[in-house]
């Protein structure tokens, strides 16, 4: 979905660059192309309307400092960044990161990607598997960590009663085990929906080890559901805080 959005937008930029002149008709055509691309990518209609009118307004009325084509490209770029957002800078510092999200969204893969990122930046990452529900979860993460040479903990050294206490025993022991590591990444189990037990688990981990970052991992094709999930999670966590 995002690949398609990106290629449609690139095509629009090419169209602007090749336009013979920039007049109301050209701008309307460009705005229509952008609307089509955004709607296909399941962007909220209200946002599509907002960006359309801002691009129209700024392209035709703003005082030009660049040539007209470059001006429109700049406006389109700035307005897209405005709605898509600039992203969050992940600090290059010692921290605990907790990955949460629904089933199969890429939490475990992202743990390894993040670990690799920090490793390349010269920090010492380590990964803790707090998914005790899916039998192959720990093995999957272990293999990924082995590939990149990052230490991995799943509570295998804990006495059985401790391990049977579930996720919290493993997370606490893992954080202790990796005391000397800079970045501790905690993988959690996926859920079918934002169920109460998922929120409770996040809350419990938050209380026990206070992770500086909590990442909600989403499938890129999720569209407007992304904001629904992020809001639901934030609201529930805040209401329980
Ligand atoms: N195309 C694509 N596939 C991905 C990406 N990340 C993960 N996958 C695949 O998606 C599937 C699920 O990924 P996982 O990392 O196991 O997802 P998870 O959220 O840990 O899953 P659960 O632990 O079962 O909830 C695997 O087959 C991955 O190879 C990605 O960025 N792009
Ligand atoms: Mg997983």
mmCIF file of C-alpha atoms and ligand atoms in Angstrom:
data_model
loop_
_atom_site.group_PDB
_atom_site.id
_atom_site.type_symbol
_atom_site.label_atom_id
_atom_site.label_comp_id
_atom_site.label_asym_id
_atom_site.label_seq_id
_atom_site.Cartn_x
_atom_site.Cartn_y
_atom_site.Cartn_z
ATOM 1 C CA UNK A 1 0.000 0.000 0.000
ATOM 2 C CA UNK A 2 2.748 2.458 0.971
ATOM 3 C CA UNK A 3 4.833 1.435 -2.056
ATOM 4 C CA UNK A 4 1.900 2.315 -4.293
ATOM 5 C CA UNK A 5 1.440 5.659 -2.527
ATOM 6 C CA UNK A 6 5.093 6.436 -2.943
ATOM 7 C CA UNK A 7 5.126 5.618 -6.685
ATOM 8 C CA UNK A 8 1.902 7.613 -7.317
ATOM 9 C CA UNK A 9 3.353 10.636 -5.530
ATOM 10 C CA UNK A 10 6.641 10.346 -7.428
ATOM 11 C CA UNK A 11 4.633 10.267 -10.661
ATOM 12 C CA UNK A 12 2.818 13.458 -9.599
ATOM 13 C CA UNK A 13 6.113 15.210 -8.854
ATOM 14 C CA UNK A 14 7.397 14.185 -12.306
ATOM 15 C CA UNK A 15 4.212 15.610 -13.821
ATOM 16 C CA UNK A 16 4.778 18.939 -12.061
ATOM 17 C CA UNK A 17 8.408 19.057 -13.195
ATOM 18 C CA UNK A 18 7.333 18.492 -16.809
ATOM 19 C CA UNK A 19 4.326 20.878 -16.806
ATOM 20 C CA UNK A 20 4.524 23.587 -19.474
ATOM 21 C CA UNK A 21 3.064 26.164 -17.119
ATOM 22 C CA UNK A 22 1.613 26.249 -13.641
ATOM 23 C CA UNK A 23 -1.917 27.631 -13.715
ATOM 24 C CA UNK A 24 -5.162 26.854 -11.905
ATOM 25 C CA UNK A 25 -5.936 23.954 -14.234
ATOM 26 C CA UNK A 26 -2.525 22.317 -13.674
ATOM 27 C CA UNK A 27 -2.770 22.749 -9.907
ATOM 28 C CA UNK A 28 -6.298 21.251 -9.905
ATOM 29 C CA UNK A 29 -5.005 18.264 -11.836
ATOM 30 C CA UNK A 30 -2.084 17.797 -9.434
ATOM 31 C CA UNK A 31 -4.392 18.045 -6.422
ATOM 32 C CA UNK A 32 -6.744 15.454 -7.963
ATOM 33 C CA UNK A 33 -3.808 13.055 -8.479
ATOM 34 C CA UNK A 34 -2.677 13.505 -4.882
ATOM 35 C CA UNK A 35 -6.227 13.011 -3.594
ATOM 36 C CA UNK A 36 -6.578 9.781 -5.550
ATOM 37 C CA UNK A 37 -3.232 8.477 -4.228
ATOM 38 C CA UNK A 38 -4.032 9.353 -0.618
ATOM 39 C CA UNK A 39 -7.552 7.908 -0.703
ATOM 40 C CA UNK A 40 -6.230 4.668 -2.198
ATOM 41 C CA UNK A 41 -3.769 4.531 0.708
ATOM 42 C CA UNK A 42 -6.755 4.850 3.098
ATOM 43 C CA UNK A 43 -5.864 8.302 4.401
ATOM 44 C CA UNK A 44 -8.721 9.991 6.290
ATOM 45 C CA UNK A 45 -10.959 12.050 3.994
ATOM 46 C CA UNK A 46 -10.798 15.084 6.302
ATOM 47 C CA UNK A 47 -7.003 15.077 5.985
ATOM 48 C CA UNK A 48 -7.183 14.679 2.203
ATOM 49 C CA UNK A 49 -9.503 17.702 2.013
ATOM 50 C CA UNK A 50 -7.248 19.723 4.266
ATOM 51 C CA UNK A 51 -4.100 19.006 2.288
ATOM 52 C CA UNK A 52 -5.912 19.639 -1.023
ATOM 53 C CA UNK A 53 -7.041 23.099 -0.072
ATOM 54 C CA UNK A 54 -3.668 24.011 1.402
ATOM 55 C CA UNK A 55 -1.811 22.885 -1.740
ATOM 56 C CA UNK A 56 -4.281 24.773 -3.975
ATOM 57 C CA UNK A 57 -4.110 27.917 -1.880
ATOM 58 C CA UNK A 58 -0.329 28.001 -1.413
ATOM 59 C CA UNK A 59 0.526 26.976 -4.994
ATOM 60 C CA UNK A 60 -1.487 29.764 -6.540
ATOM 61 C CA UNK A 61 -1.323 32.565 -3.987
ATOM 62 C CA UNK A 62 2.038 32.394 -2.239
ATOM 63 C CA UNK A 63 4.706 34.848 -3.336
ATOM 64 C CA UNK A 64 7.249 33.076 -5.540
ATOM 65 C CA UNK A 65 10.890 32.877 -4.591
ATOM 66 C CA UNK A 66 11.558 29.849 -6.787
ATOM 67 C CA UNK A 67 10.372 29.155 -10.317
ATOM 68 C CA UNK A 68 6.659 28.141 -10.408
ATOM 69 C CA UNK A 69 7.338 24.401 -10.852
ATOM 70 C CA UNK A 70 9.834 24.255 -8.003
ATOM 71 C CA UNK A 71 7.455 26.275 -5.875
ATOM 72 C CA UNK A 72 4.604 23.761 -6.356
ATOM 73 C CA UNK A 73 6.924 20.807 -5.688
ATOM 74 C CA UNK A 74 8.080 22.488 -2.471
ATOM 75 C CA UNK A 75 4.459 23.135 -1.406
ATOM 76 C CA UNK A 76 3.413 19.521 -2.131
ATOM 77 C CA UNK A 77 6.444 18.193 -0.248
ATOM 78 C CA UNK A 78 5.905 20.428 2.789
ATOM 79 C CA UNK A 79 2.195 19.695 2.992
ATOM 80 C CA UNK A 80 2.741 15.922 2.702
ATOM 81 C CA UNK A 81 5.338 16.072 5.489
ATOM 82 C CA UNK A 82 2.841 18.109 7.465
ATOM 83 C CA UNK A 83 0.213 15.350 7.421
ATOM 84 C CA UNK A 84 2.471 12.308 7.396
ATOM 85 C CA UNK A 85 4.713 13.661 10.135
ATOM 86 C CA UNK A 86 8.446 13.790 10.509
ATOM 87 C CA UNK A 87 8.720 10.684 12.651
ATOM 88 C CA UNK A 88 10.320 10.411 16.025
ATOM 89 C CA UNK A 89 14.032 10.534 16.595
ATOM 90 C CA UNK A 90 15.056 7.419 18.523
ATOM 91 C CA UNK A 91 17.649 8.563 21.068
ATOM 92 C CA UNK A 92 21.106 7.017 20.885
ATOM 93 C CA UNK A 93 21.324 6.416 24.614
ATOM 94 C CA UNK A 94 20.945 3.717 27.214
ATOM 95 C CA UNK A 95 17.288 2.764 27.438
ATOM 96 C CA UNK A 96 14.700 0.008 27.673
ATOM 97 C CA UNK A 97 12.384 -0.428 24.709
ATOM 98 C CA UNK A 98 9.184 -2.436 24.797
ATOM 99 C CA UNK A 99 7.570 -3.683 21.590
ATOM 100 C CA UNK A 100 3.799 -4.161 21.550
ATOM 101 C CA UNK A 101 1.226 -4.856 18.869
ATOM 102 C CA UNK A 102 -1.309 -7.259 17.442
ATOM 103 C CA UNK A 103 -0.495 -10.742 16.123
ATOM 104 C CA UNK A 104 2.009 -10.983 13.302
ATOM 105 C CA UNK A 105 2.600 -7.269 12.827
ATOM 106 C CA UNK A 106 6.388 -7.604 12.965
ATOM 107 C CA UNK A 107 7.288 -7.094 16.644
ATOM 108 C CA UNK A 108 9.868 -9.877 16.768
ATOM 109 C CA UNK A 109 11.457 -8.919 13.431
ATOM 110 C CA UNK A 110 11.559 -5.279 14.550
ATOM 111 C CA UNK A 111 13.344 -6.246 17.789
ATOM 112 C CA UNK A 112 16.194 -7.654 15.714
ATOM 113 C CA UNK A 113 16.161 -4.683 13.306
ATOM 114 C CA UNK A 114 16.342 -2.234 16.217
ATOM 115 C CA UNK A 115 19.082 -4.240 17.916
ATOM 116 C CA UNK A 116 21.084 -4.192 14.683
ATOM 117 C CA UNK A 117 20.527 -0.433 14.355
ATOM 118 C CA UNK A 118 21.878 0.278 17.843
ATOM 119 C CA UNK A 119 24.736 -2.153 17.337
ATOM 120 C CA UNK A 120 25.795 -0.295 14.183
ATOM 121 C CA UNK A 121 25.620 2.983 16.093
ATOM 122 C CA UNK A 122 28.145 1.607 18.572
ATOM 123 C CA UNK A 123 25.799 0.866 21.479
ATOM 124 C CA UNK A 124 25.437 -2.502 23.149
ATOM 125 C CA UNK A 125 21.931 -3.901 22.636
ATOM 126 C CA UNK A 126 20.396 -7.040 24.156
ATOM 127 C CA UNK A 127 17.004 -8.617 23.590
ATOM 128 C CA UNK A 128 14.529 -10.151 26.048
ATOM 129 C CA UNK A 129 11.749 -12.462 24.890
ATOM 130 C CA UNK A 130 8.581 -11.895 26.928
ATOM 131 C CA UNK A 131 6.355 -13.950 24.629
ATOM 132 C CA UNK A 132 5.622 -17.031 26.692
ATOM 133 C CA UNK A 133 2.440 -17.961 24.846
ATOM 134 C CA UNK A 134 3.579 -19.020 21.368
ATOM 135 C CA UNK A 135 5.908 -22.030 21.690
ATOM 136 C CA UNK A 136 8.218 -21.066 18.803
ATOM 137 C CA UNK A 137 8.432 -17.372 19.759
ATOM 138 C CA UNK A 138 11.637 -17.647 21.800
ATOM 139 C CA UNK A 139 13.330 -19.824 19.164
ATOM 140 C CA UNK A 140 12.418 -17.339 16.405
ATOM 141 C CA UNK A 141 13.945 -14.449 18.343
ATOM 142 C CA UNK A 142 16.982 -16.508 19.376
ATOM 143 C CA UNK A 143 17.768 -17.301 15.735
ATOM 144 C CA UNK A 144 17.409 -13.664 14.680
ATOM 145 C CA UNK A 145 19.662 -12.515 17.537
ATOM 146 C CA UNK A 146 22.261 -15.160 16.741
ATOM 147 C CA UNK A 147 22.458 -13.923 13.162
ATOM 148 C CA UNK A 148 23.404 -10.429 14.299
ATOM 149 C CA UNK A 149 25.436 -11.461 17.335
ATOM 150 C CA UNK A 150 23.181 -9.847 19.926
ATOM 151 C CA UNK A 151 22.630 -11.524 23.311
ATOM 152 C CA UNK A 152 19.209 -12.917 23.944
ATOM 153 C CA UNK A 153 17.326 -13.883 27.100
ATOM 154 C CA UNK A 154 14.152 -15.947 27.491
ATOM 155 C CA UNK A 155 14.308 -17.006 31.119
ATOM 156 C CA UNK A 156 15.644 -20.472 30.297
ATOM 157 C CA UNK A 157 18.017 -20.296 33.313
ATOM 158 C CA UNK A 158 15.238 -19.521 35.771
ATOM 159 C CA UNK A 159 13.933 -22.157 38.183
ATOM 160 C CA UNK A 160 10.600 -23.499 36.988
ATOM 161 C CA UNK A 161 8.424 -21.767 39.644
ATOM 162 C CA UNK A 162 9.968 -18.446 38.677
ATOM 163 C CA UNK A 163 9.395 -19.094 34.973
ATOM 164 C CA UNK A 164 5.839 -20.210 35.607
ATOM 165 C CA UNK A 165 5.078 -16.820 37.095
ATOM 166 C CA UNK A 166 5.131 -15.813 33.444
ATOM 167 C CA UNK A 167 6.243 -12.729 31.678
ATOM 168 C CA UNK A 168 7.126 -10.564 34.676
ATOM 169 C CA UNK A 169 9.670 -12.978 36.141
ATOM 170 C CA UNK A 170 11.411 -13.224 32.759
ATOM 171 C CA UNK A 171 11.420 -9.472 32.133
ATOM 172 C CA UNK A 172 12.807 -8.674 35.591
ATOM 173 C CA UNK A 173 15.490 -11.355 35.331
ATOM 174 C CA UNK A 174 16.339 -10.294 31.774
ATOM 175 C CA UNK A 175 16.863 -6.668 32.729
ATOM 176 C CA UNK A 176 19.122 -7.780 35.588
ATOM 177 C CA UNK A 177 21.016 -10.193 33.331
ATOM 178 C CA UNK A 178 21.671 -7.396 30.824
ATOM 179 C CA UNK A 179 22.556 -4.755 33.405
ATOM 180 C CA UNK A 180 25.746 -3.899 31.533
ATOM 181 C CA UNK A 181 24.045 -3.503 28.160
ATOM 182 C CA UNK A 182 22.955 -0.099 26.880
ATOM 183 C CA UNK A 183 19.740 -0.878 25.049
ATOM 184 C CA UNK A 184 17.398 -3.574 26.329
ATOM 185 C CA UNK A 185 14.685 -4.492 23.843
ATOM 186 C CA UNK A 186 11.682 -6.427 25.141
ATOM 187 C CA UNK A 187 9.566 -8.442 22.724
ATOM 188 C CA UNK A 188 6.013 -9.157 23.887
ATOM 189 C CA UNK A 189 3.313 -11.548 22.691
ATOM 190 C CA UNK A 190 0.864 -10.435 20.007
ATOM 191 C CA UNK A 191 -2.888 -10.316 20.580
ATOM 192 C CA UNK A 192 -5.950 -10.561 18.323
ATOM 193 C CA UNK A 193 -7.217 -7.202 19.502
ATOM 194 C CA UNK A 194 -6.361 -4.616 22.103
ATOM 195 C CA UNK A 195 -7.576 -6.972 24.802
ATOM 196 C CA UNK A 196 -7.538 -6.268 28.527
ATOM 197 C CA UNK A 197 -4.715 -8.753 29.157
ATOM 198 C CA UNK A 198 -2.511 -7.005 26.619
ATOM 199 C CA UNK A 199 -3.024 -3.651 28.318
ATOM 200 C CA UNK A 200 -2.465 -5.261 31.706
ATOM 201 C CA UNK A 201 0.786 -6.830 30.560
ATOM 202 C CA UNK A 202 2.034 -3.505 29.185
ATOM 203 C CA UNK A 203 1.046 -1.824 32.452
ATOM 204 C CA UNK A 204 2.793 -4.490 34.558
ATOM 205 C CA UNK A 205 6.007 -4.262 32.534
ATOM 206 C CA UNK A 206 5.809 -0.485 32.682
ATOM 207 C CA UNK A 207 5.468 -0.562 36.469
ATOM 208 C CA UNK A 208 8.250 -3.116 36.960
ATOM 209 C CA UNK A 209 10.985 -1.795 34.695
ATOM 210 C CA UNK A 210 9.690 1.527 33.367
ATOM 211 C CA UNK A 211 10.737 1.236 29.709
ATOM 212 C CA UNK A 212 11.701 4.646 28.325
ATOM 213 C CA UNK A 213 10.147 3.751 24.949
ATOM 214 C CA UNK A 214 7.056 1.781 24.004
ATOM 215 C CA UNK A 215 6.745 1.007 20.314
ATOM 216 C CA UNK A 216 3.410 0.003 18.832
ATOM 217 C CA UNK A 217 4.250 -2.127 15.778
ATOM 218 C CA UNK A 218 1.704 -1.935 12.957
ATOM 219 C CA UNK A 219 1.378 -3.570 9.563
ATOM 220 C CA UNK A 220 2.004 -0.962 6.842
ATOM 221 C CA UNK A 221 -1.246 -1.882 5.080
ATOM 222 C CA UNK A 222 -3.414 -1.075 8.092
ATOM 223 C CA UNK A 223 -4.540 2.378 6.913
ATOM 224 C CA UNK A 224 -6.854 4.373 9.180
ATOM 225 C CA UNK A 225 -6.917 1.552 11.750
ATOM 226 C CA UNK A 226 -3.407 2.697 12.721
ATOM 227 C CA UNK A 227 -4.714 5.804 14.413
ATOM 228 C CA UNK A 228 -7.616 3.862 15.979
ATOM 229 C CA UNK A 229 -5.177 1.409 17.583
ATOM 230 C CA UNK A 230 -2.695 4.031 18.684
ATOM 231 C CA UNK A 231 -5.465 6.142 20.260
ATOM 232 C CA UNK A 232 -7.103 3.146 21.944
ATOM 233 C CA UNK A 233 -3.802 2.064 23.442
ATOM 234 C CA UNK A 234 -2.853 5.533 24.632
ATOM 235 C CA UNK A 235 -6.305 6.175 26.122
ATOM 236 C CA UNK A 236 -6.393 2.857 27.961
ATOM 237 C CA UNK A 237 -2.893 3.258 29.335
ATOM 238 C CA UNK A 238 -3.583 6.815 30.438
ATOM 239 C CA UNK A 239 -6.849 5.867 32.086
ATOM 240 C CA UNK A 240 -5.027 3.218 34.107
ATOM 241 C CA UNK A 241 -2.055 5.390 35.006
HETATM 242 N N1 LIG B 1 7.119 -7.724 4.137
HETATM 243 C C1 LIG B 1 7.478 -7.632 5.413
HETATM 244 N N2 LIG B 1 7.285 -8.694 6.201
HETATM 245 C C2 LIG B 1 7.642 -8.590 7.492
HETATM 246 C C3 LIG B 1 8.210 -7.405 8.030
HETATM 247 N N3 LIG B 1 8.437 -7.606 9.348
HETATM 248 C C4 LIG B 1 8.036 -8.861 9.610
HETATM 249 N N4 LIG B 1 7.570 -9.466 8.491
HETATM 250 C C5 LIG B 1 7.049 -10.831 8.361
HETATM 251 O O1 LIG B 1 5.794 -10.890 9.032
HETATM 252 C C6 LIG B 1 5.649 -12.129 9.727
HETATM 253 C C7 LIG B 1 5.401 -11.853 11.214
HETATM 254 O O2 LIG B 1 6.549 -11.190 11.745
HETATM 255 P P1 LIG B 1 6.938 -11.286 13.265
HETATM 256 O O3 LIG B 1 8.123 -10.414 13.479
HETATM 257 O O4 LIG B 1 7.051 -12.699 13.714
HETATM 258 O O5 LIG B 1 5.649 -10.622 13.915
HETATM 259 P P2 LIG B 1 5.196 -10.591 15.450
HETATM 260 O O6 LIG B 1 4.452 -9.312 15.651
HETATM 261 O O7 LIG B 1 6.354 -10.837 16.334
HETATM 262 O O8 LIG B 1 4.198 -11.836 15.502
HETATM 263 P P3 LIG B 1 3.573 -12.525 16.835
HETATM 264 O O9 LIG B 1 4.686 -12.663 17.813
HETATM 265 O O10 LIG B 1 3.038 -13.835 16.371
HETATM 266 O O11 LIG B 1 2.484 -11.610 17.309
HETATM 267 C C8 LIG B 1 6.938 -12.899 9.483
HETATM 268 O O12 LIG B 1 6.713 -13.801 8.452
HETATM 269 C C9 LIG B 1 7.932 -11.841 9.081
HETATM 270 O O13 LIG B 1 8.941 -12.340 8.253
HETATM 271 C C10 LIG B 1 8.414 -6.291 7.151
HETATM 272 O O14 LIG B 1 8.898 -5.223 7.530
HETATM 273 N N5 LIG B 1 8.023 -6.476 5.856
HETATM 274 MG MG1 LIG B 2 6.630 -12.182 17.864
#
